[in-house]
């Protein structure tokens, strides 16, 4: 049926965006992610699927240093995720928001995102996310010491 083809096309566009992003063709990846997202909205796709597209757009804009746009997409992605109970997705977006906050020098935001992701990663035993959390914590604490002095 037509809607099944459109669903496949939305995933193909998202995958193409991810492939382009991986090749460093970030502007082109954004076009694919937006096309995928628009189809998903038209099809009334699952919130978790829309959240993935929003997160991908956030990552692409972060790569281009369009930090406000990135935050907009990450926030939208995070708002859609908990309703689906997809906690790994929540942790991934929290890590992205933490990395973004580090880039912007907004260290109080960084810690709350890292903490939220750490709790999920530990509860669910997600090793890859625990390692990513530790990597971001190292960057965070190094910056905190440089910018603010020792933690109180």
mmCIF file of C-alpha atoms in Angstrom, residues 32-114:
data_model
loop_
_atom_site.group_PDB
_atom_site.id
_atom_site.type_symbol
_atom_site.label_atom_id
_atom_site.label_comp_id
_atom_site.label_asym_id
_atom_site.label_seq_id
_atom_site.Cartn_x
_atom_site.Cartn_y
_atom_site.Cartn_z
ATOM 1 C CA UNK A 32 17.510 14.085 4.351
ATOM 2 C CA UNK A 33 16.652 14.205 8.060
ATOM 3 C CA UNK A 34 14.123 17.003 7.465
ATOM 4 C CA UNK A 35 12.503 15.108 4.572
ATOM 5 C CA UNK A 36 12.305 11.984 6.752
ATOM 6 C CA UNK A 37 10.848 13.985 9.654
ATOM 7 C CA UNK A 38 8.216 15.624 7.440
ATOM 8 C CA UNK A 39 7.092 12.222 6.152
ATOM 9 C CA UNK A 40 6.925 10.872 9.690
ATOM 10 C CA UNK A 41 4.705 13.791 10.734
ATOM 11 C CA UNK A 42 2.443 13.217 7.703
ATOM 12 C CA UNK A 43 2.183 9.507 8.513
ATOM 13 C CA UNK A 44 1.580 10.196 12.211
ATOM 14 C CA UNK A 45 4.515 7.891 12.995
ATOM 15 C CA UNK A 46 5.364 6.644 16.480
ATOM 16 C CA UNK A 47 6.727 9.319 18.808
ATOM 17 C CA UNK A 48 9.953 7.355 19.296
ATOM 18 C CA UNK A 49 10.567 7.340 15.531
ATOM 19 C CA UNK A 50 9.981 11.100 15.286
ATOM 20 C CA UNK A 51 12.246 11.592 18.327
ATOM 21 C CA UNK A 52 15.101 9.792 16.523
ATOM 22 C CA UNK A 53 14.810 12.155 13.532
ATOM 23 C CA UNK A 54 14.740 15.175 15.857
ATOM 24 C CA UNK A 55 17.828 13.898 17.683
ATOM 25 C CA UNK A 56 19.645 13.325 14.363
ATOM 26 C CA UNK A 57 18.884 16.915 13.356
ATOM 27 C CA UNK A 58 20.196 18.129 16.706
ATOM 28 C CA UNK A 59 23.449 16.221 16.188
ATOM 29 C CA UNK A 60 23.857 17.624 12.678
ATOM 30 C CA UNK A 61 23.275 21.216 13.786
ATOM 31 C CA UNK A 62 25.661 20.713 16.720
ATOM 32 C CA UNK A 63 28.316 19.522 14.266
ATOM 33 C CA UNK A 64 27.797 22.768 12.308
ATOM 34 C CA UNK A 65 28.042 24.791 15.554
ATOM 35 C CA UNK A 66 24.425 25.967 15.177
ATOM 36 C CA UNK A 67 24.036 25.369 18.893
ATOM 37 C CA UNK A 68 20.661 27.092 19.416
ATOM 38 C CA UNK A 69 19.099 25.109 16.572
ATOM 39 C CA UNK A 70 20.658 21.917 17.937
ATOM 40 C CA UNK A 71 19.179 22.604 21.383
ATOM 41 C CA UNK A 72 15.753 23.184 19.857
ATOM 42 C CA UNK A 73 15.784 19.751 18.176
ATOM 43 C CA UNK A 74 17.272 17.941 21.199
ATOM 44 C CA UNK A 75 14.617 19.462 23.486
ATOM 45 C CA UNK A 76 11.823 18.388 21.117
ATOM 46 C CA UNK A 77 13.297 14.885 20.932
ATOM 47 C CA UNK A 78 13.524 14.635 24.719
ATOM 48 C CA UNK A 79 9.902 15.795 25.140
ATOM 49 C CA UNK A 80 8.659 12.973 22.882
ATOM 50 C CA UNK A 81 10.734 10.166 24.374
ATOM 51 C CA UNK A 82 9.536 9.497 27.929
ATOM 52 C CA UNK A 83 5.935 9.038 26.748
ATOM 53 C CA UNK A 84 7.079 5.935 24.874
ATOM 54 C CA UNK A 85 9.072 4.544 27.791
ATOM 55 C CA UNK A 86 12.145 4.359 25.537
ATOM 56 C CA UNK A 87 14.677 5.120 28.262
ATOM 57 C CA UNK A 88 17.831 4.417 26.236
ATOM 58 C CA UNK A 89 16.692 7.153 23.843
ATOM 59 C CA UNK A 90 16.225 9.525 26.780
ATOM 60 C CA UNK A 91 19.797 8.835 27.934
ATOM 61 C CA UNK A 92 21.174 9.390 24.409
ATOM 62 C CA UNK A 93 19.437 12.770 24.090
ATOM 63 C CA UNK A 94 20.575 13.740 27.613
ATOM 64 C CA UNK A 95 24.157 12.978 26.571
ATOM 65 C CA UNK A 96 23.714 15.132 23.470
ATOM 66 C CA UNK A 97 22.271 17.955 25.568
ATOM 67 C CA UNK A 98 25.199 17.591 28.002
ATOM 68 C CA UNK A 99 27.733 17.760 25.144
ATOM 69 C CA UNK A 100 25.908 20.814 23.791
ATOM 70 C CA UNK A 101 25.865 22.513 27.210
ATOM 71 C CA UNK A 102 29.618 21.840 27.544
ATOM 72 C CA UNK A 103 30.171 23.493 24.143
ATOM 73 C CA UNK A 104 28.116 26.491 25.257
ATOM 74 C CA UNK A 105 29.832 26.648 28.665
ATOM 75 C CA UNK A 106 26.516 26.135 30.481
ATOM 76 C CA UNK A 107 27.906 23.858 33.147
ATOM 77 C CA UNK A 108 24.952 23.756 35.540
ATOM 78 C CA UNK A 109 22.783 22.317 32.729
ATOM 79 C CA UNK A 110 25.527 19.853 31.817
ATOM 80 C CA UNK A 111 25.541 18.192 35.224
ATOM 81 C CA UNK A 112 21.766 17.627 35.388
ATOM 82 C CA UNK A 113 21.722 16.026 31.909
ATOM 83 C CA UNK A 114 24.712 13.815 32.742
#
